[in-house]
CSV table of C-alpha atoms in Angstrom, one decimal:
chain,number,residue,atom,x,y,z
N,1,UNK,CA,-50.5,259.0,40.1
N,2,UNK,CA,-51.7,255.4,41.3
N,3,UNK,CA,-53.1,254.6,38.5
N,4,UNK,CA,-50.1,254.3,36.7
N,5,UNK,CA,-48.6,252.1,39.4
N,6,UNK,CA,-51.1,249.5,39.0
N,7,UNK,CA,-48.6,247.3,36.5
N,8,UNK,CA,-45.1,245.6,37.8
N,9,UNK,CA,-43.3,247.8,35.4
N,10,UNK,CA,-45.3,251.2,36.3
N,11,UNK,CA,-44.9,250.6,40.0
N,12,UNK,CA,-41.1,250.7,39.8
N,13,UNK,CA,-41.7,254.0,37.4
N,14,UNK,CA,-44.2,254.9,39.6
N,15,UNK,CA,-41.3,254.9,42.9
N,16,UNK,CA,-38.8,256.3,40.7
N,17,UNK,CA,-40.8,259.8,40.4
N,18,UNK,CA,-42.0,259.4,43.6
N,19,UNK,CA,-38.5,259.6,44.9
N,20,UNK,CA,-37.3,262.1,42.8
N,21,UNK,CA,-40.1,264.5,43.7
N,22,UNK,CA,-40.4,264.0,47.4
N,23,UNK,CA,-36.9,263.6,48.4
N,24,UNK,CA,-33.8,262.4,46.6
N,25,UNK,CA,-33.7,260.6,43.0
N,26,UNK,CA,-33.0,257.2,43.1
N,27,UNK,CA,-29.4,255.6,42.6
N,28,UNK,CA,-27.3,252.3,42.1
N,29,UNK,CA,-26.5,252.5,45.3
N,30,UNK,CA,-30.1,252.6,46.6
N,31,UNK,CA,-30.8,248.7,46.1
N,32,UNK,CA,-29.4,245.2,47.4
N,33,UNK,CA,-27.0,243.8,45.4
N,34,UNK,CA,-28.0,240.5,43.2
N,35,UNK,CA,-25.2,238.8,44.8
N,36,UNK,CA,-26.9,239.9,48.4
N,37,UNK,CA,-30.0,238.5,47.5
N,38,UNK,CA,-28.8,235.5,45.8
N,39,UNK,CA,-26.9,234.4,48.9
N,40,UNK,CA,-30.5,235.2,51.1
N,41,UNK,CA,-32.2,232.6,48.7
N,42,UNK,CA,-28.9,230.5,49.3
N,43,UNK,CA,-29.5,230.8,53.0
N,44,UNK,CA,-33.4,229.9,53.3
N,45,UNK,CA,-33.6,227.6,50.5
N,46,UNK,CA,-35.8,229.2,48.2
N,47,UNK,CA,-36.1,231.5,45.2
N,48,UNK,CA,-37.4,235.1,45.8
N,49,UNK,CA,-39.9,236.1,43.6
N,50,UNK,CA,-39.1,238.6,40.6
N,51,UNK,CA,-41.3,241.3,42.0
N,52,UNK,CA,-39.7,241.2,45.6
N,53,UNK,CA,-35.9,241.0,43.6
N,54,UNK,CA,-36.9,244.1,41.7
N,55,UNK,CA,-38.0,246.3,44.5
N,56,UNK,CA,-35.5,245.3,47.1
N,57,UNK,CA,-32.8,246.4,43.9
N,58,UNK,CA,-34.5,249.4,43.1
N,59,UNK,CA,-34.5,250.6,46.7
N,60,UNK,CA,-34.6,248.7,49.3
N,61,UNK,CA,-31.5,250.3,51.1
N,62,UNK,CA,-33.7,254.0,50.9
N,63,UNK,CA,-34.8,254.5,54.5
N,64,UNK,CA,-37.2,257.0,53.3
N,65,UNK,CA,-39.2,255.0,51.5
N,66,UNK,CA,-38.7,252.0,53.6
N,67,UNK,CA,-38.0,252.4,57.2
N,68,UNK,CA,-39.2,255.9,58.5
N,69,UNK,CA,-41.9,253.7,60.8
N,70,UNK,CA,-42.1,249.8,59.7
N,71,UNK,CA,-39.2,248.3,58.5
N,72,UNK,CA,-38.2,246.4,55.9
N,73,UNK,CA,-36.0,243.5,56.0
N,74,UNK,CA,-33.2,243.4,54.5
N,75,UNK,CA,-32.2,240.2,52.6
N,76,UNK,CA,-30.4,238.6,55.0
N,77,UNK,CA,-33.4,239.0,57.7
N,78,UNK,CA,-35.8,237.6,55.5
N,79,UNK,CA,-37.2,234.8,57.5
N,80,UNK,CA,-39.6,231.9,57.2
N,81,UNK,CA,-42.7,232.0,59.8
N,82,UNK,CA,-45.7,229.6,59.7
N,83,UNK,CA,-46.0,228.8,55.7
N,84,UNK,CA,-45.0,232.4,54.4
N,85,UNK,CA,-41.7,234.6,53.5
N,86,UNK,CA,-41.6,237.5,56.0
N,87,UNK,CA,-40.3,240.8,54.4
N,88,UNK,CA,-41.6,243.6,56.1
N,89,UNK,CA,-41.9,244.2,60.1
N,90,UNK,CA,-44.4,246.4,62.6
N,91,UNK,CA,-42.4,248.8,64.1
N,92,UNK,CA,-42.9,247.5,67.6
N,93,UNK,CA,-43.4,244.0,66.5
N,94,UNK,CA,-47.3,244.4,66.1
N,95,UNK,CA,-47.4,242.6,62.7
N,96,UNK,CA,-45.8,241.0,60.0
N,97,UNK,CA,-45.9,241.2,56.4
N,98,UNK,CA,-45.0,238.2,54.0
N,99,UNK,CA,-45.5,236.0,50.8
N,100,UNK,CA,-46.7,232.7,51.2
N,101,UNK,CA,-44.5,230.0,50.6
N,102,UNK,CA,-47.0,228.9,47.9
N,103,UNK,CA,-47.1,232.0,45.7
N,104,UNK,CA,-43.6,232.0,45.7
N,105,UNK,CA,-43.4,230.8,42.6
N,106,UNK,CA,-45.3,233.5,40.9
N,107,UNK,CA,-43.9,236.5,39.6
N,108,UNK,CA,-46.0,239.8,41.4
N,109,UNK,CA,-47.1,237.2,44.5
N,110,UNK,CA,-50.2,238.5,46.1
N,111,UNK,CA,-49.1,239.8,49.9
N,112,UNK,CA,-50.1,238.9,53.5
N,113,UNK,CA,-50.5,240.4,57.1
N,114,UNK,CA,-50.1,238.6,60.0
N,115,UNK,CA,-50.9,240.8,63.3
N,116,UNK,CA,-49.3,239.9,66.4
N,117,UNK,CA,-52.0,238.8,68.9
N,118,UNK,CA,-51.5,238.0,72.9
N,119,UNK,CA,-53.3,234.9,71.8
N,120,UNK,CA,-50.8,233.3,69.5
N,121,UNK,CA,-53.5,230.4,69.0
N,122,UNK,CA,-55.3,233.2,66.8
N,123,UNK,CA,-52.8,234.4,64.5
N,124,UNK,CA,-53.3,234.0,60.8
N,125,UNK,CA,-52.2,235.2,57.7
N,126,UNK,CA,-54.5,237.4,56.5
N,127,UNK,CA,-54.6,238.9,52.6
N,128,UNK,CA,-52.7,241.8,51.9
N,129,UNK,CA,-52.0,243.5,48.8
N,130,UNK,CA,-53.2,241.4,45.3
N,131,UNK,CA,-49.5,242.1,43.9
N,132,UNK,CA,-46.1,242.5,45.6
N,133,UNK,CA,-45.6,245.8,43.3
N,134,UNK,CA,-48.6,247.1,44.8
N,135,UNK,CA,-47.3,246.8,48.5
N,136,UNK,CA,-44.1,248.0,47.6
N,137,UNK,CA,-45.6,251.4,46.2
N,138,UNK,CA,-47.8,251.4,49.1
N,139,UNK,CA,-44.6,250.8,51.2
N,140,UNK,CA,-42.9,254.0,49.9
N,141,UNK,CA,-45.9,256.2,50.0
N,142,UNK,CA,-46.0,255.7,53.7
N,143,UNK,CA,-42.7,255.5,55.1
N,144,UNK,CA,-42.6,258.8,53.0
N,145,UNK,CA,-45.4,260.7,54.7
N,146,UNK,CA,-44.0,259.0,58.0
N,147,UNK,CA,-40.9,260.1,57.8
N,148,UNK,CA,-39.8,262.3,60.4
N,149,UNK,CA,-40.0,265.9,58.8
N,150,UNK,CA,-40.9,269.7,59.1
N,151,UNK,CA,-43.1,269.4,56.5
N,152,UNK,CA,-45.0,266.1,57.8
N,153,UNK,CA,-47.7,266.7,59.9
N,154,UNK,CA,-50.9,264.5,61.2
N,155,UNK,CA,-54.8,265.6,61.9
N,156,UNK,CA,-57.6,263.8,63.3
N,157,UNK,CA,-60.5,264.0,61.0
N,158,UNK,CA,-63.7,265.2,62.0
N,159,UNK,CA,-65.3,265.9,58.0
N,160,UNK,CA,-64.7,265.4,54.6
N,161,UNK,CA,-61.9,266.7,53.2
N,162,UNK,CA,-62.4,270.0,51.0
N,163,UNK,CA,-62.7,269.7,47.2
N,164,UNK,CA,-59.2,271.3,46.7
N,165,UNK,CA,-57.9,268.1,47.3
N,166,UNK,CA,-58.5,265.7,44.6
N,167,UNK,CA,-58.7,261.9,45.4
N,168,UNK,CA,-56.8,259.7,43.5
N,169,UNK,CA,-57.8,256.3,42.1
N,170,UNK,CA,-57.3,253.3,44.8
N,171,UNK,CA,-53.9,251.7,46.2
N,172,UNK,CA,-53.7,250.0,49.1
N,173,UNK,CA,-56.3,248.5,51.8
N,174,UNK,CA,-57.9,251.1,53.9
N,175,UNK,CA,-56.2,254.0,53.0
N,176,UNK,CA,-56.9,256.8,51.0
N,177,UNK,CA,-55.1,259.5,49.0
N,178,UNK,CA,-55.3,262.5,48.1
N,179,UNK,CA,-53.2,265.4,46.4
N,180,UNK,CA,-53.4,269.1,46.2
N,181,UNK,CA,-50.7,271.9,44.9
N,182,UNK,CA,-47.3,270.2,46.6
N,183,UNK,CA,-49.1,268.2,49.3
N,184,UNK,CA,-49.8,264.4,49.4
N,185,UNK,CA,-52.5,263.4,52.1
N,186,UNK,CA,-53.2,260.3,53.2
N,187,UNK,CA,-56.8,259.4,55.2
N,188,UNK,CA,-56.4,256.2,57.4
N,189,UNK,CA,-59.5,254.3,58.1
N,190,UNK,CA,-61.6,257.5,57.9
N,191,UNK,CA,-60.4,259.0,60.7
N,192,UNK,CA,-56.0,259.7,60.5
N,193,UNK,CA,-55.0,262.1,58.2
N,194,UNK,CA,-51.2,262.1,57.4
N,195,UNK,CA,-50.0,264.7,55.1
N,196,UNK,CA,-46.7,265.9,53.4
N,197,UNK,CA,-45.7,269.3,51.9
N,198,UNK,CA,-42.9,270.1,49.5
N,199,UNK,CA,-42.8,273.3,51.1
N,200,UNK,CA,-43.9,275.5,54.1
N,201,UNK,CA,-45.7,277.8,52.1
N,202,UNK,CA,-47.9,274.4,50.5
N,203,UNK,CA,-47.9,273.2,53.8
N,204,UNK,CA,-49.6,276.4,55.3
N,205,UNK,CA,-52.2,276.5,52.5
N,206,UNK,CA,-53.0,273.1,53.7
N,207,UNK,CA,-53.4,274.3,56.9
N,208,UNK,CA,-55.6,276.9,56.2
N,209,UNK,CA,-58.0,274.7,53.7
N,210,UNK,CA,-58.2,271.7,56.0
N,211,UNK,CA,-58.6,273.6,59.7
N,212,UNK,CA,-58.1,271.5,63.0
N,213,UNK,CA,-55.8,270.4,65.6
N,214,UNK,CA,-52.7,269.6,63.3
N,215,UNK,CA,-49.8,268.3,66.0
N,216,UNK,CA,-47.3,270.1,64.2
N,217,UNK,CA,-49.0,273.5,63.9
């Protein structure tokens, strides 16, 4: 699964299964417009880079895989802070995601994260994701496990996961995956585990191979 994402074009193939198997398939009137993101680059003055056009066309209006927690901006939010292009927002304002002004000009930017610190003195921008592709996949996967669902459900971890659940090759900082029969699990910074079912029956096997204090159980 990840591994195929880790080109431009086999991330946007990579979202268009995801979609299709975790929810709804993707469709034209999933993305921004060209004229909508035109007139942002109108507005600020600069010119969006390929990677960030392409995702915010292929589905940038899906909630689902882009707003169930964090939120991304929509093209006509898209703001300039301190030397970087801010896309993507903390749900309760707690960080920041961008592109530095001076990748712009490249066509998969690398990505940044600026957290929101009571001493604003402190704040940088800190590295992100190598490729813009590769935080939009990461993106989807998330707001996807954190959408608000029956079949969702989160676990604090005390062990290893079981072998049932294979690992999949690396995406994203701090995070890792994992899938079994109809269930996607996510492990945040060894200790969060966020999971999502296709059904209540996948769900339940889930349940029973990985015990513990699920919140949803």
């Amino acid at each position: 699964m990840a591994e195929s994402a880790r080109s431009r074009a086999g991330a946007w193939a990579f979202v268009r299964g995801f979609a299709a198997y975790w929810g709804e398939p993707l469709g034209p009137g999933d993305g921004f417009t060209e004229a909508e993101l035109d007139a942002a680059e109108r507005r600020l003055g600069l010119r969006l880079p390929p990677a960030l056009r392409e995702a915010y066309r292929l589905f940038g209006r899906r909630a689902d895989l882009t707003s169930s927690q964090d939120v991304l901006l929509t093209p006509d939010e898209l703001r300039v802070l301190d030397g970087a292009l801010v896309y993507r927002a903390e749900n309760q304002g707690c960080a920041h995601w961008g592109v530095l002004l001076d990748d712009l000009a490249l066509e998969d930017p690398p990505t940044v994260i600026r957290p929101d610190l009571a001493d604003k003195s402190q704040e940088r921008w800190e590295p992100w994701e190598e490729r813009f592709s590769t935080a939009a996949v990461v993106m989807a996967l998330m707001e996807k496990l954190l959408e608000d669902h029956e079949l969702s459900d989160f676990l604090e971890l005390d062990e290893e996961l079981p072998d049932g659940l294979r690992e999949l090759p690396a995406l994203g900082r701090n995070f890792r995956w994992h899938q079994g029969p109809e269930v996607l699990v996510g492990v945040a910074e060894e200790a969060w585990v966020i999971a999502r079912a296709r059904t209540s029956e996948a769900l339940d096997a889930l349940y029973e191979a990985v015990p513990g204090e699920w919140l949803g159980e």
